[in-house]
Amino acid sequence: MGLLVMILGLVLFFASHIFTTKREARAQAIARLGEGTYKIIYSLVSLAGLALIIWGYAHYRSSGWIDVWYPPKAMKHIALALMLPAVILVVASYMRGRIYATLKHPMLAGIKLWAAAHLLANGDLGSIILFGSFLAWAVYDRISLKARTDAGAPPIPVGGPTNDLIAVAVGVVAYLALAFAFHPVVIGVPVIGV
């Protein structure tokens, strides 16, 4: 049951996100509904999808676990190491500096790294579906960005190396909080000692 709910959540979440890549259809929806209504509907569908993903995955982990393969213990350490740059890249998408200018889409690079790291460390069916879906979506979205004719959002000024230093500092703090507070408490899986 949990796996099916998670899959339904993934479908809702990614349907809303993929719809935004269809620029003509998105423009027509905004023209028909108005920008505010479109954003509300988009947000509600995305949040509903996210809630179903979280609930379904938690239920799957507690009662429907299906092992596909058994990753070597070293993969968990590799995943832990990969998560630091993944978090820094996500932060760099908001603290726009040279990291942002070089990668153009550090958020997508961070999501790809996060998903790949978790695929290395988890060999169960639910994790493969969950993290594989996010990896596939991030690859799709990066490819679709190359084909788009519009920027998608108002430009945000790009700063210099100071923004990169801030992104790294905030990324390190966020990484430590995620790894040592959020992950064991909310996810229920310690990142060290597993």
PDB file of C-alpha atoms in Angstrom:
ATOM      1  CA  MET A   1       0.000   0.000   0.000  1.00  0.00           C
ATOM      2  CA  GLY A   2       2.724   2.470   0.988  1.00  0.00           C
ATOM      3  CA  LEU A   3       4.642   1.894  -2.231  1.00  0.00           C
ATOM      4  CA  LEU A   4       1.548   2.617  -4.337  1.00  0.00           C
ATOM      5  CA  VAL A   5       0.813   5.804  -2.385  1.00  0.00           C
ATOM      6  CA  MET A   6       4.428   6.920  -2.849  1.00  0.00           C
ATOM      7  CA  ILE A   7       4.199   6.250  -6.595  1.00  0.00           C
ATOM      8  CA  LEU A   8       0.944   8.245  -6.797  1.00  0.00           C
ATOM      9  CA  GLY A   9       2.716  11.089  -4.989  1.00  0.00           C
ATOM     10  CA  LEU A  10       5.639  10.917  -7.404  1.00  0.00           C
ATOM     11  CA  VAL A  11       3.229  11.077 -10.348  1.00  0.00           C
ATOM     12  CA  LEU A  12       1.470  14.165  -8.927  1.00  0.00           C
ATOM     13  CA  PHE A  13       4.697  15.897  -7.924  1.00  0.00           C
ATOM     14  CA  PHE A  14       6.484  15.328 -11.213  1.00  0.00           C
ATOM     15  CA  ALA A  15       3.389  15.937 -13.372  1.00  0.00           C
ATOM     16  CA  SER A  16       3.184  19.459 -11.961  1.00  0.00           C
ATOM     17  CA  HIS A  17       6.912  20.001 -12.423  1.00  0.00           C
ATOM     18  CA  ILE A  18       6.989  18.569 -15.936  1.00  0.00           C
ATOM     19  CA  PHE A  19       3.972  20.700 -16.891  1.00  0.00           C
ATOM     20  CA  THR A  20       6.053  23.825 -16.190  1.00  0.00           C
ATOM     21  CA  THR A  21       8.563  22.684 -18.809  1.00  0.00           C
ATOM     22  CA  LYS A  22       5.799  22.738 -21.438  1.00  0.00           C
ATOM     23  CA  ARG A  23       6.016  26.491 -21.852  1.00  0.00           C
ATOM     24  CA  GLU A  24       3.176  26.933 -24.343  1.00  0.00           C
ATOM     25  CA  ALA A  25       0.714  24.851 -22.293  1.00  0.00           C
ATOM     26  CA  ARG A  26       1.848  26.647 -19.138  1.00  0.00           C
ATOM     27  CA  ALA A  27       1.320  30.055 -20.766  1.00  0.00           C
ATOM     28  CA  GLN A  28      -2.173  29.013 -21.872  1.00  0.00           C
ATOM     29  CA  ALA A  29      -3.027  27.824 -18.355  1.00  0.00           C
ATOM     30  CA  ILE A  30      -1.808  31.110 -16.871  1.00  0.00           C
ATOM     31  CA  ALA A  31      -3.818  33.087 -19.459  1.00  0.00           C
ATOM     32  CA  ARG A  32      -6.952  31.055 -18.696  1.00  0.00           C
ATOM     33  CA  LEU A  33      -6.638  30.887 -14.886  1.00  0.00           C
ATOM     34  CA  GLY A  34      -4.587  33.948 -14.057  1.00  0.00           C
ATOM     35  CA  GLU A  35      -1.064  33.805 -12.671  1.00  0.00           C
ATOM     36  CA  GLY A  36      -2.110  33.756  -9.013  1.00  0.00           C
ATOM     37  CA  THR A  37      -4.603  30.911  -9.455  1.00  0.00           C
ATOM     38  CA  TYR A  38      -2.114  28.952 -11.554  1.00  0.00           C
ATOM     39  CA  LYS A  39       0.539  29.285  -8.845  1.00  0.00           C
ATOM     40  CA  ILE A  40      -1.913  28.217  -6.132  1.00  0.00           C
ATOM     41  CA  ILE A  41      -2.991  25.123  -8.098  1.00  0.00           C
ATOM     42  CA  TYR A  42       0.634  24.285  -8.946  1.00  0.00           C
ATOM     43  CA  SER A  43       1.650  24.625  -5.299  1.00  0.00           C
ATOM     44  CA  LEU A  44      -1.282  22.547  -4.018  1.00  0.00           C
ATOM     45  CA  VAL A  45      -0.656  19.731  -6.504  1.00  0.00           C
ATOM     46  CA  SER A  46       3.073  19.752  -5.714  1.00  0.00           C
ATOM     47  CA  LEU A  47       2.448  19.758  -1.955  1.00  0.00           C
ATOM     48  CA  ALA A  48      -0.146  16.978  -2.234  1.00  0.00           C
ATOM     49  CA  GLY A  49       2.353  14.939  -4.244  1.00  0.00           C
ATOM     50  CA  LEU A  50       5.111  15.607  -1.711  1.00  0.00           C
ATOM     51  CA  ALA A  51       2.837  14.652   1.204  1.00  0.00           C
ATOM     52  CA  LEU A  52       1.898  11.379  -0.527  1.00  0.00           C
ATOM     53  CA  ILE A  53       5.561  10.651  -1.291  1.00  0.00           C
ATOM     54  CA  ILE A  54       6.538  11.173   2.350  1.00  0.00           C
ATOM     55  CA  TRP A  55       3.592   9.228   3.796  1.00  0.00           C
ATOM     56  CA  GLY A  56       3.886   6.412   1.270  1.00  0.00           C
ATOM     57  CA  TYR A  57       7.632   6.018   1.703  1.00  0.00           C
ATOM     58  CA  ALA A  58       7.342   6.046   5.508  1.00  0.00           C
ATOM     59  CA  HIS A  59       4.569   3.423   5.376  1.00  0.00           C
ATOM     60  CA  TYR A  60       6.575   1.328   2.900  1.00  0.00           C
ATOM     61  CA  ARG A  61       9.680   1.481   5.137  1.00  0.00           C
ATOM     62  CA  SER A  62       7.696   0.359   8.180  1.00  0.00           C
ATOM     63  CA  SER A  63       5.662  -2.447   6.651  1.00  0.00           C
ATOM     64  CA  GLY A  64       6.446  -3.287   3.050  1.00  0.00           C
ATOM     65  CA  TRP A  65      10.232  -3.285   2.605  1.00  0.00           C
ATOM     66  CA  ILE A  66      11.403  -5.110  -0.554  1.00  0.00           C
ATOM     67  CA  ASP A  67      15.149  -5.741  -0.949  1.00  0.00           C
ATOM     68  CA  VAL A  68      16.483  -5.748  -4.511  1.00  0.00           C
ATOM     69  CA  TRP A  69      20.226  -5.692  -3.826  1.00  0.00           C
ATOM     70  CA  TYR A  70      22.533  -5.220  -0.856  1.00  0.00           C
ATOM     71  CA  PRO A  71      24.916  -2.281  -1.275  1.00  0.00           C
ATOM     72  CA  PRO A  72      28.384  -2.719   0.218  1.00  0.00           C
ATOM     73  CA  LYS A  73      28.885  -0.769   3.454  1.00  0.00           C
ATOM     74  CA  ALA A  74      31.357   1.529   1.679  1.00  0.00           C
ATOM     75  CA  MET A  75      28.498   2.907  -0.440  1.00  0.00           C
ATOM     76  CA  LYS A  76      26.949   4.531   2.634  1.00  0.00           C
ATOM     77  CA  HIS A  77      30.225   6.360   3.292  1.00  0.00           C
ATOM     78  CA  ILE A  78      30.462   7.421  -0.354  1.00  0.00           C
ATOM     79  CA  ALA A  79      26.867   8.669  -0.197  1.00  0.00           C
ATOM     80  CA  LEU A  80      27.647  10.644   2.954  1.00  0.00           C
ATOM     81  CA  ALA A  81      30.632  12.249   1.208  1.00  0.00           C
ATOM     82  CA  LEU A  82      28.607  13.064  -1.935  1.00  0.00           C
ATOM     83  CA  MET A  83      25.905  14.762   0.092  1.00  0.00           C
ATOM     84  CA  LEU A  84      28.158  17.656   1.133  1.00  0.00           C
ATOM     85  CA  PRO A  85      28.656  18.993  -2.410  1.00  0.00           C
ATOM     86  CA  ALA A  86      24.994  18.195  -3.190  1.00  0.00           C
ATOM     87  CA  VAL A  87      23.799  20.449  -0.365  1.00  0.00           C
ATOM     88  CA  ILE A  88      26.304  23.176  -1.258  1.00  0.00           C
ATOM     89  CA  LEU A  89      25.074  23.125  -4.875  1.00  0.00           C
ATOM     90  CA  VAL A  90      21.450  23.540  -3.779  1.00  0.00           C
ATOM     91  CA  VAL A  91      22.420  26.498  -1.578  1.00  0.00           C
ATOM     92  CA  ALA A  92      24.509  27.956  -4.447  1.00  0.00           C
ATOM     93  CA  SER A  93      21.372  28.115  -6.588  1.00  0.00           C
ATOM     94  CA  TYR A  94      20.114  30.809  -4.188  1.00  0.00           C
ATOM     95  CA  MET A  95      23.456  32.461  -3.326  1.00  0.00           C
ATOM     96  CA  ARG A  96      24.380  33.130  -6.893  1.00  0.00           C
ATOM     97  CA  GLY A  97      28.107  33.421  -7.415  1.00  0.00           C
ATOM     98  CA  ARG A  98      30.688  31.727  -9.598  1.00  0.00           C
ATOM     99  CA  ILE A  99      29.379  28.262  -8.748  1.00  0.00           C
ATOM    100  CA  TYR A 100      26.027  29.304 -10.164  1.00  0.00           C
ATOM    101  CA  ALA A 101      27.565  30.996 -13.203  1.00  0.00           C
ATOM    102  CA  THR A 102      29.696  27.950 -13.986  1.00  0.00           C
ATOM    103  CA  LEU A 103      27.012  25.286 -13.559  1.00  0.00           C
ATOM    104  CA  LYS A 104      24.039  27.441 -14.685  1.00  0.00           C
ATOM    105  CA  HIS A 105      21.653  25.140 -12.777  1.00  0.00           C
ATOM    106  CA  PRO A 106      23.302  24.064  -9.516  1.00  0.00           C
ATOM    107  CA  MET A 107      19.920  23.087  -8.011  1.00  0.00           C
ATOM    108  CA  LEU A 108      19.496  20.370 -10.626  1.00  0.00           C
ATOM    109  CA  ALA A 109      23.129  19.293 -10.218  1.00  0.00           C
ATOM    110  CA  GLY A 110      22.580  19.054  -6.461  1.00  0.00           C
ATOM    111  CA  ILE A 111      19.390  17.014  -6.896  1.00  0.00           C
ATOM    112  CA  LYS A 112      21.164  14.645  -9.299  1.00  0.00           C
ATOM    113  CA  LEU A 113      24.027  14.191  -6.857  1.00  0.00           C
ATOM    114  CA  TRP A 114      21.601  13.685  -3.921  1.00  0.00           C
ATOM    115  CA  ALA A 115      19.582  11.101  -5.834  1.00  0.00           C
ATOM    116  CA  ALA A 116      22.653   9.250  -7.148  1.00  0.00           C
ATOM    117  CA  ALA A 117      24.200   9.150  -3.657  1.00  0.00           C
ATOM    118  CA  HIS A 118      21.021   7.661  -2.214  1.00  0.00           C
ATOM    119  CA  LEU A 119      20.766   5.134  -5.036  1.00  0.00           C
ATOM    120  CA  LEU A 120      24.298   3.957  -4.193  1.00  0.00           C
ATOM    121  CA  ALA A 121      23.456   3.507  -0.516  1.00  0.00           C
ATOM    122  CA  ASN A 122      19.981   1.970  -0.761  1.00  0.00           C
ATOM    123  CA  GLY A 123      19.142  -1.291  -2.478  1.00  0.00           C
ATOM    124  CA  ASP A 124      15.438  -1.601  -1.711  1.00  0.00           C
ATOM    125  CA  LEU A 125      12.687  -1.203  -4.309  1.00  0.00           C
ATOM    126  CA  GLY A 126      11.062   1.859  -2.721  1.00  0.00           C
ATOM    127  CA  SER A 127      14.362   3.754  -2.565  1.00  0.00           C
ATOM    128  CA  ILE A 128      15.222   2.797  -6.140  1.00  0.00           C
ATOM    129  CA  ILE A 129      11.845   4.122  -7.330  1.00  0.00           C
ATOM    130  CA  LEU A 130      12.007   7.261  -5.170  1.00  0.00           C
ATOM    131  CA  PHE A 131      15.575   8.349  -5.834  1.00  0.00           C
ATOM    132  CA  GLY A 132      15.583   7.037  -9.402  1.00  0.00           C
ATOM    133  CA  SER A 133      12.522   9.187 -10.139  1.00  0.00           C
ATOM    134  CA  PHE A 134      14.208  12.310  -8.796  1.00  0.00           C
ATOM    135  CA  LEU A 135      17.370  11.553 -10.767  1.00  0.00           C
ATOM    136  CA  ALA A 136      15.386  10.974 -13.974  1.00  0.00           C
ATOM    137  CA  TRP A 137      13.380  14.167 -13.455  1.00  0.00           C
ATOM    138  CA  ALA A 138      16.523  16.266 -12.826  1.00  0.00           C
ATOM    139  CA  VAL A 139      18.136  14.895 -15.997  1.00  0.00           C
ATOM    140  CA  TYR A 140      14.930  15.555 -17.967  1.00  0.00           C
ATOM    141  CA  ASP A 141      14.586  19.081 -16.579  1.00  0.00           C
ATOM    142  CA  ARG A 142      18.209  19.958 -17.403  1.00  0.00           C
ATOM    143  CA  ILE A 143      17.720  18.734 -20.971  1.00  0.00           C
ATOM    144  CA  SER A 144      14.436  20.639 -21.275  1.00  0.00           C
ATOM    145  CA  LEU A 145      16.121  23.841 -20.069  1.00  0.00           C
ATOM    146  CA  LYS A 146      18.441  23.705 -23.059  1.00  0.00           C
ATOM    147  CA  ALA A 147      15.446  23.585 -25.413  1.00  0.00           C
ATOM    148  CA  ARG A 148      13.468  26.426 -23.783  1.00  0.00           C
ATOM    149  CA  THR A 149      13.428  29.822 -25.408  1.00  0.00           C
ATOM    150  CA  ASP A 150      12.530  31.743 -22.233  1.00  0.00           C
ATOM    151  CA  ALA A 151      14.505  32.095 -19.026  1.00  0.00           C
ATOM    152  CA  GLY A 152      11.536  30.890 -16.996  1.00  0.00           C
ATOM    153  CA  ALA A 153      11.943  33.431 -14.207  1.00  0.00           C
ATOM    154  CA  PRO A 154      13.146  36.988 -13.752  1.00  0.00           C
ATOM    155  CA  PRO A 155      16.943  37.122 -13.712  1.00  0.00           C
ATOM    156  CA  ILE A 156      18.624  37.286 -10.326  1.00  0.00           C
ATOM    157  CA  PRO A 157      21.930  39.143 -10.269  1.00  0.00           C
ATOM    158  CA  VAL A 158      24.998  36.938  -9.997  1.00  0.00           C
ATOM    159  CA  GLY A 159      27.495  37.995  -7.358  1.00  0.00           C
ATOM    160  CA  GLY A 160      31.134  37.177  -6.956  1.00  0.00           C
ATOM    161  CA  PRO A 161      33.247  34.821  -4.849  1.00  0.00           C
ATOM    162  CA  THR A 162      31.729  36.151  -1.607  1.00  0.00           C
ATOM    163  CA  ASN A 163      28.439  34.515  -2.550  1.00  0.00           C
ATOM    164  CA  ASP A 164      30.298  31.261  -3.144  1.00  0.00           C
ATOM    165  CA  LEU A 165      31.906  31.448   0.301  1.00  0.00           C
ATOM    166  CA  ILE A 166      28.491  32.072   1.850  1.00  0.00           C
ATOM    167  CA  ALA A 167      27.012  29.175  -0.148  1.00  0.00           C
ATOM    168  CA  VAL A 168      29.767  26.839   1.065  1.00  0.00           C
ATOM    169  CA  ALA A 169      29.430  27.985   4.698  1.00  0.00           C
ATOM    170  CA  VAL A 170      25.631  27.703   4.710  1.00  0.00           C
ATOM    171  CA  GLY A 171      25.878  24.425   2.786  1.00  0.00           C
ATOM    172  CA  VAL A 172      28.229  22.918   5.380  1.00  0.00           C
ATOM    173  CA  VAL A 173      25.937  23.963   8.245  1.00  0.00           C
ATOM    174  CA  ALA A 174      22.855  22.640   6.399  1.00  0.00           C
ATOM    175  CA  TYR A 175      24.692  19.399   5.588  1.00  0.00           C
ATOM    176  CA  LEU A 176      25.609  18.844   9.236  1.00  0.00           C
ATOM    177  CA  ALA A 177      22.041  19.603  10.338  1.00  0.00           C
ATOM    178  CA  LEU A 178      20.580  17.266   7.720  1.00  0.00           C
ATOM    179  CA  ALA A 179      23.043  14.450   8.383  1.00  0.00           C
ATOM    180  CA  PHE A 180      23.123  14.505  12.155  1.00  0.00           C
ATOM    181  CA  ALA A 181      19.748  15.938  13.199  1.00  0.00           C
ATOM    182  CA  PHE A 182      17.166  15.620  10.419  1.00  0.00           C
ATOM    183  CA  HIS A 183      18.094  12.256   8.899  1.00  0.00           C
ATOM    184  CA  PRO A 184      18.205  10.168  12.105  1.00  0.00           C
ATOM    185  CA  VAL A 185      15.211  11.881  13.734  1.00  0.00           C
ATOM    186  CA  VAL A 186      12.847  12.355  10.771  1.00  0.00           C
ATOM    187  CA  ILE A 187      13.956   9.575   8.417  1.00  0.00           C
ATOM    188  CA  GLY A 188      14.847   7.213  11.260  1.00  0.00           C
ATOM    189  CA  VAL A 189      18.165   6.159   9.747  1.00  0.00           C
ATOM    190  CA  PRO A 190      21.460   7.344  11.265  1.00  0.00           C
ATOM    191  CA  VAL A 191      24.064   8.287   8.672  1.00  0.00           C
ATOM    192  CA  ILE A 192      27.002   7.218  10.810  1.00  0.00           C
ATOM    193  CA  GLY A 193      27.425   3.735  12.192  1.00  0.00           C
ATOM    194  CA  VAL A 194      25.282   1.986   9.591  1.00  0.00           C
TER     195      VAL A 194
END
